[in-house]
PDB file of C-alpha atoms in Angstrom:
ATOM      1  CA  MET A 214     -13.447   4.240   6.748  1.00 71.00           C
ATOM      2  CA  TRP A 215     -11.670   5.807   9.723  1.00 82.00           C
ATOM      3  CA  ILE A 216     -10.012   2.515  10.547  1.00 83.00           C
ATOM      4  CA  ASP A 217      -8.699   2.282   6.966  1.00 84.00           C
ATOM      5  CA  LEU A 218      -7.391   5.826   7.190  1.00 88.00           C
ATOM      6  CA  ALA A 219      -5.646   5.119  10.497  1.00 87.00           C
ATOM      7  CA  PHE A 220      -4.157   1.903   9.049  1.00 88.00           C
ATOM      8  CA  VAL A 221      -2.674   3.693   6.019  1.00 88.00           C
ATOM      9  CA  PHE A 222      -1.508   6.658   8.125  1.00 91.00           C
ATOM     10  CA  SER A 223       0.269   4.328  10.554  1.00 91.00           C
ATOM     11  CA  GLY A 224       1.971   2.658   7.581  1.00 89.00           C
ATOM     12  CA  PHE A 225       3.358   6.017   6.474  1.00 90.00           C
ATOM     13  CA  MET A 226       4.463   6.786  10.042  1.00 91.00           C
ATOM     14  CA  LEU A 227       6.338   3.468  10.157  1.00 91.00           C
ATOM     15  CA  ASP A 228       7.957   4.460   6.853  1.00 87.00           C
ATOM     16  CA  ASN A 229       9.336   7.579   8.524  1.00 88.00           C
ATOM     17  CA  VAL A 230      10.724   5.515  11.417  1.00 91.00           C
ATOM     18  CA  LEU A 231      12.342   3.072   8.981  1.00 89.00           C
ATOM     19  CA  ARG A 232      13.839   5.965   7.008  1.00 87.00           C
ATOM     20  CA  LEU A 233      15.543   7.100  10.203  1.00 88.00           C
ATOM     21  CA  LEU A 234      16.884   3.602  10.880  1.00 89.00           C
ATOM     22  CA  PHE A 235      17.888   2.908   7.262  1.00 84.00           C
ATOM     23  CA  PRO A 236      18.930   6.169   5.598  1.00 81.00           C
ATOM     24  CA  ILE A 237      18.750   6.258   1.800  1.00 78.00           C
ATOM     25  CA  ASP A 238      21.983   6.932  -0.076  1.00 74.00           C
ATOM     26  CA  PRO A 239      20.961   9.259  -2.938  1.00 72.00           C
ATOM     27  CA  ALA A 240      24.145   8.413  -4.858  1.00 71.00           C
ATOM     28  CA  LEU A 241      23.260   4.687  -4.716  1.00 71.00           C
ATOM     29  CA  ARG A 242      26.813   3.685  -3.825  1.00 76.00           C
ATOM     30  CA  PHE A 243      25.418   0.908  -1.618  1.00 79.00           C
ATOM     31  CA  LEU A 244      22.317  -1.248  -1.613  1.00 82.00           C
ATOM     32  CA  VAL A 245      19.323   0.839  -0.582  1.00 83.00           C
ATOM     33  CA  PHE A 246      16.216  -0.144   1.380  1.00 86.00           C
ATOM     34  CA  VAL A 247      13.303   2.127   0.525  1.00 86.00           C
ATOM     35  CA  PRO A 248      10.445   1.672   3.035  1.00 89.00           C
ATOM     36  CA  ASN A 249       7.012   1.441   1.405  1.00 89.00           C
ATOM     37  CA  LEU A 250       4.738   0.278   4.216  1.00 91.00           C
ATOM     38  CA  GLY A 251       2.367   3.197   3.666  1.00 91.00           C
ATOM     39  CA  PHE A 252       1.918   2.242   0.027  1.00 91.00           C
ATOM     40  CA  LEU A 253       1.465  -1.426   0.927  1.00 93.00           C
ATOM     41  CA  ALA A 254      -1.104  -0.584   3.603  1.00 92.00           C
ATOM     42  CA  PHE A 255      -2.936   1.533   1.032  1.00 93.00           C
ATOM     43  CA  LEU A 256      -2.711  -1.332  -1.477  1.00 91.00           C
ATOM     44  CA  PHE A 257      -4.340  -3.750   0.975  1.00 90.00           C
ATOM     45  CA  VAL A 258      -7.126  -1.256   1.664  1.00 90.00           C
ATOM     46  CA  ALA A 259      -7.568  -0.432  -2.050  1.00 90.00           C
ATOM     47  CA  LEU A 260      -8.092  -4.096  -2.899  1.00 88.00           C
ATOM     48  CA  LYS A 261     -11.339  -3.988  -0.889  1.00 87.00           C
ATOM     49  CA  LYS A 262     -12.654  -0.866  -2.665  1.00 89.00           C
ATOM     50  CA  PRO A 263     -14.390  -0.595  -6.066  1.00 90.00           C
ATOM     51  CA  MET A 264     -12.018  -0.004  -8.983  1.00 91.00           C
ATOM     52  CA  LEU A 265     -12.880   3.653  -9.664  1.00 93.00           C
ATOM     53  CA  ILE A 266     -12.618   4.624  -6.001  1.00 92.00           C
ATOM     54  CA  ALA A 267      -9.344   2.708  -5.575  1.00 91.00           C
ATOM     55  CA  LEU A 268      -7.771   4.361  -8.623  1.00 93.00           C
ATOM     56  CA  SER A 269      -8.911   7.865  -7.698  1.00 93.00           C
ATOM     57  CA  LEU A 270      -7.622   7.417  -4.136  1.00 92.00           C
ATOM     58  CA  ALA A 271      -4.321   6.125  -5.544  1.00 91.00           C
ATOM     59  CA  VAL A 272      -3.941   9.225  -7.718  1.00 92.00           C
ATOM     60  CA  LEU A 273      -4.779  11.537  -4.802  1.00 93.00           C
ATOM     61  CA  LEU A 274      -2.423   9.763  -2.405  1.00 90.00           C
ATOM     62  CA  GLY A 275       0.391   9.723  -4.951  1.00 89.00           C
ATOM     63  CA  LEU A 276      -0.157  13.385  -5.778  1.00 90.00           C
ATOM     64  CA  GLY A 277      -0.152  14.277  -2.088  1.00 89.00           C
ATOM     65  CA  LEU A 278       3.150  12.438  -1.563  1.00 87.00           C
ATOM     66  CA  ASP A 279       4.666  14.036  -4.633  1.00 85.00           C
ATOM     67  CA  LEU A 280       3.685  17.525  -3.526  1.00 87.00           C
ATOM     68  CA  MET A 281       4.986  16.984   0.012  1.00 85.00           C
ATOM     69  CA  ARG A 282       8.163  15.068  -0.726  1.00 77.00           C
ATOM     70  CA  TYR A 283       9.239  14.998  -4.372  1.00 69.00           C
ATOM     71  CA  GLY A 284       9.426  17.462  -7.229  1.00 68.00           C
ATOM     72  CA  VAL A 285       8.143  15.154  -9.964  1.00 74.00           C
ATOM     73  CA  ILE A 286       4.707  13.521 -10.260  1.00 82.00           C
ATOM     74  CA  SER A 287       6.052   9.975 -10.245  1.00 85.00           C
ATOM     75  CA  ASN A 288       3.895   8.585  -7.415  1.00 86.00           C
ATOM     76  CA  ALA A 289       0.713  10.097  -8.844  1.00 88.00           C
ATOM     77  CA  LEU A 290       1.268   7.968 -11.937  1.00 89.00           C
ATOM     78  CA  ALA A 291       2.910   4.881 -10.390  1.00 91.00           C
ATOM     79  CA  PHE A 292       0.384   4.291  -7.585  1.00 91.00           C
ATOM     80  CA  PRO A 293      -2.679   3.895  -9.847  1.00 93.00           C
ATOM     81  CA  MET A 294      -0.718   1.668 -12.253  1.00 92.00           C
ATOM     82  CA  ALA A 295       0.218  -0.689  -9.438  1.00 92.00           C
ATOM     83  CA  VAL A 296      -3.252  -0.619  -7.871  1.00 93.00           C
ATOM     84  CA  TYR A 297      -4.922  -1.332 -11.222  1.00 92.00           C
ATOM     85  CA  ALA A 298      -2.621  -4.242 -12.091  1.00 91.00           C
ATOM     86  CA  VAL A 299      -2.828  -5.825  -8.649  1.00 91.00           C
ATOM     87  CA  LYS A 300      -6.587  -5.282  -8.329  1.00 88.00           C
ATOM     88  CA  ILE A 301      -7.266  -6.967 -11.688  1.00 88.00           C
ATOM     89  CA  TRP A 302      -4.914  -9.829 -10.907  1.00 84.00           C
ATOM     90  CA  SER A 303      -5.912 -10.389  -7.281  1.00 80.00           C
ATOM     91  CA  ASN A 304      -9.548 -11.172  -8.095  1.00 76.00           C
ATOM     92  CA  THR A 305      -8.465 -14.795  -8.601  1.00 73.00           C
ATOM     93  CA  LEU A 306      -6.738 -15.042  -5.206  1.00 72.00           C
ATOM     94  CA  ASN A 307      -7.971 -15.828  -1.717  1.00 73.00           C
ATOM     95  CA  GLU A 308      -7.327 -13.916   1.497  1.00 76.00           C
ATOM     96  CA  SER A 309      -4.564 -16.027   3.068  1.00 80.00           C
ATOM     97  CA  LEU A 310      -1.468 -14.472   4.608  1.00 83.00           C
ATOM     98  CA  PHE A 311       0.816 -16.036   2.005  1.00 85.00           C
ATOM     99  CA  GLU A 312      -1.247 -14.569  -0.829  1.00 85.00           C
ATOM    100  CA  ARG A 313      -1.309 -11.131   0.827  1.00 86.00           C
ATOM    101  CA  VAL A 314       2.481 -11.187   1.093  1.00 88.00           C
ATOM    102  CA  PHE A 315       2.699 -12.280  -2.545  1.00 89.00           C
ATOM    103  CA  VAL A 316       0.254  -9.594  -3.711  1.00 88.00           C
ATOM    104  CA  GLY A 317       2.106  -6.953  -1.686  1.00 89.00           C
ATOM    105  CA  THR A 318       5.461  -7.963  -3.177  1.00 91.00           C
ATOM    106  CA  ILE A 319       4.053  -7.936  -6.714  1.00 91.00           C
ATOM    107  CA  GLY A 320       2.367  -4.565  -6.100  1.00 91.00           C
ATOM    108  CA  LEU A 321       5.609  -3.088  -4.781  1.00 91.00           C
ATOM    109  CA  PHE A 322       7.520  -4.458  -7.765  1.00 93.00           C
ATOM    110  CA  ILE A 323       4.999  -3.003 -10.241  1.00 92.00           C
ATOM    111  CA  LYS A 324       5.102   0.372  -8.463  1.00 91.00           C
ATOM    112  CA  GLU A 325       8.872   0.478  -8.541  1.00 89.00           C
ATOM    113  CA  VAL A 326       9.070  -0.514 -12.221  1.00 90.00           C
ATOM    114  CA  ALA A 327       6.496   2.166 -13.060  1.00 90.00           C
ATOM    115  CA  MET A 328       8.468   4.640 -10.948  1.00 87.00           C
ATOM    116  CA  TYR A 329      11.678   3.839 -12.829  1.00 88.00           C
ATOM    117  CA  ILE A 330       9.972   4.203 -16.223  1.00 88.00           C
ATOM    118  CA  ILE A 331       8.401   7.535 -15.228  1.00 85.00           C
ATOM    119  CA  LEU A 332      11.660   8.911 -13.810  1.00 83.00           C
ATOM    120  CA  PHE A 333      13.570   7.718 -16.860  1.00 84.00           C
ATOM    121  CA  LEU A 334      11.065   9.338 -19.248  1.00 85.00           C
ATOM    122  CA  PHE A 335      11.149  12.628 -17.303  1.00 79.00           C
ATOM    123  CA  LEU A 336      14.979  12.457 -17.371  1.00 78.00           C
ATOM    124  CA  SER A 337      15.129  12.482 -13.570  1.00 75.00           C
ATOM    125  CA  THR A 338      17.384   9.424 -13.462  1.00 75.00           C
ATOM    126  CA  LYS A 339      20.352   8.458 -15.573  1.00 78.00           C
ATOM    127  CA  LEU A 340      20.653   4.953 -14.131  1.00 79.00           C
ATOM    128  CA  ASP A 341      20.170   1.968 -16.361  1.00 82.00           C
ATOM    129  CA  ILE A 342      17.526  -0.528 -15.310  1.00 83.00           C
ATOM    130  CA  GLY A 343      20.087  -3.137 -14.191  1.00 84.00           C
ATOM    131  CA  THR A 344      21.762  -0.763 -11.753  1.00 83.00           C
ATOM    132  CA  TRP A 345      18.340   0.397 -10.514  1.00 81.00           C
ATOM    133  CA  PHE A 346      17.291  -3.159  -9.710  1.00 84.00           C
ATOM    134  CA  ILE A 347      20.586  -4.164  -8.143  1.00 85.00           C
ATOM    135  CA  LYS A 348      21.100  -1.071  -5.991  1.00 82.00           C
ATOM    136  CA  ARG A 349      17.516  -0.137  -5.110  1.00 82.00           C
ATOM    137  CA  GLU A 350      15.024  -2.924  -5.760  1.00 85.00           C
ATOM    138  CA  PHE A 351      16.760  -6.036  -4.513  1.00 86.00           C
ATOM    139  CA  LEU A 352      17.034  -5.042  -0.873  1.00 85.00           C
ATOM    140  CA  THR A 353      13.714  -3.183  -0.977  1.00 87.00           C
ATOM    141  CA  LEU A 354      11.765  -6.234  -2.175  1.00 89.00           C
ATOM    142  CA  ILE A 355      13.554  -8.720   0.089  1.00 89.00           C
ATOM    143  CA  GLY A 356      13.361  -6.419   3.119  1.00 87.00           C
ATOM    144  CA  HIS A 357       9.618  -5.961   2.766  1.00 88.00           C
ATOM    145  CA  ILE A 358       8.760  -9.664   2.982  1.00 91.00           C
ATOM    146  CA  PRO A 359       8.973  -9.878   6.815  1.00 91.00           C
ATOM    147  CA  LEU A 360       7.323  -6.462   7.058  1.00 90.00           C
ATOM    148  CA  LEU A 361       4.516  -7.676   4.778  1.00 90.00           C
ATOM    149  CA  ILE A 362       3.902 -10.649   7.054  1.00 92.00           C
ATOM    150  CA  GLY A 363       3.403  -8.292   9.994  1.00 91.00           C
ATOM    151  CA  LEU A 364       1.331  -5.893   7.892  1.00 89.00           C
ATOM    152  CA  GLY A 365      -0.840  -8.773   6.660  1.00 88.00           C
ATOM    153  CA  LEU A 366      -1.502  -9.921  10.222  1.00 90.00           C
ATOM    154  CA  ILE A 367      -2.367  -6.370  11.299  1.00 90.00           C
ATOM    155  CA  PHE A 368      -4.645  -6.009   8.256  1.00 89.00           C
ATOM    156  CA  LYS A 369      -6.444  -9.241   9.169  1.00 88.00           C
ATOM    157  CA  THR A 370      -6.937  -7.951  12.721  1.00 89.00           C
ATOM    158  CA  LYS A 371      -8.186  -4.615  11.350  1.00 87.00           C
ATOM    159  CA  GLU A 372     -10.678  -6.387   9.081  1.00 86.00           C
ATOM    160  CA  GLY A 373     -12.006  -8.421  12.042  1.00 87.00           C
ATOM    161  CA  LEU A 374     -12.354  -5.286  14.159  1.00 86.00           C
ATOM    162  CA  GLN A 375     -14.108  -3.471  11.341  1.00 86.00           C
ATOM    163  CA  LYS A 376     -16.493  -6.404  10.834  1.00 88.00           C
ATOM    164  CA  ASN A 377     -17.368  -6.421  14.544  1.00 88.00           C
ATOM    165  CA  LEU A 378     -18.011  -2.670  14.524  1.00 85.00           C
ATOM    166  CA  ASP A 379     -20.249  -3.013  11.455  1.00 84.00           C
ATOM    167  CA  GLN A 380     -22.224  -5.814  13.111  1.00 86.00           C
ATOM    168  CA  GLN A 381     -22.734  -3.716  16.240  1.00 84.00           C
ATOM    169  CA  ARG A 382     -23.873  -0.767  14.141  1.00 81.00           C
ATOM    170  CA  LEU A 383     -26.351  -2.934  12.226  1.00 79.00           C
ATOM    171  CA  ARG A 384     -27.659  -4.392  15.481  1.00 78.00           C
ATOM    172  CA  ARG A 385     -28.269  -0.878  16.880  1.00 76.00           C
ATOM    173  CA  GLU A 386     -30.007   0.204  13.664  1.00 71.00           C
ATOM    174  CA  ARG A 387     -32.259  -2.839  13.719  1.00 63.00           C
ATOM    175  CA  ILE A 388     -33.273  -2.088  17.310  1.00 61.00           C
ATOM    176  CA  ARG A 389     -34.084   1.528  16.462  1.00 59.00           C
ATOM    177  CA  TRP A 390     -36.254   0.638  13.485  1.00 61.00           C
ATOM    178  CA  ASN A 391     -37.883  -2.453  14.967  1.00 59.00           C
ATOM    179  CA  PRO A 392     -38.738  -1.977  18.650  1.00 59.00           C
ATOM    180  CA  THR A 393     -39.868  -5.627  18.941  1.00 62.00           C
ATOM    181  CA  ALA A 394     -36.417  -6.953  18.022  1.00 56.00           C
ATOM    182  CA  ARG A 395     -34.150  -8.163  20.799  1.00 58.00           C
ATOM    183  CA  PRO A 396     -30.636  -6.741  21.208  1.00 55.00           C
TER     184      PRO A 396
END
């Protein structure tokens, strides 16, 4: 649990670093790269959780981001939509790096489409969907592919570390409960 929390937190910290390196033009005069490594790290972690827990964590995380950063509740609605769609769809996939990158790209796309629909319905954006995708989504989706490869490799390392820690914990518990067992 703590490793998952640290993984997601580090994703959001990397988002802040990327926001400094690639500032967002609010007028959308140029192509914009919107870093979403925190969301993608959360998406990878949420895929391992049961559906109800993953959706409730998505709502809480989105609400927390909205309260800290934005004035509208767009993330609190978009995060669970993306997590639900990707979680249902990813049950048929394996755990390879290519499939993680694909799932991350699809999850990011679903989140951004949901975000556009929510902002459009709340009258927070006047952009048409074509301009939104050209100015904001194109570079965001393409730019996240190499970042998703790195994030997928880190996630695989995190899963291995977590598995080793769980095995050590089970071994210690077995020794405590069964004094005849060997370490």
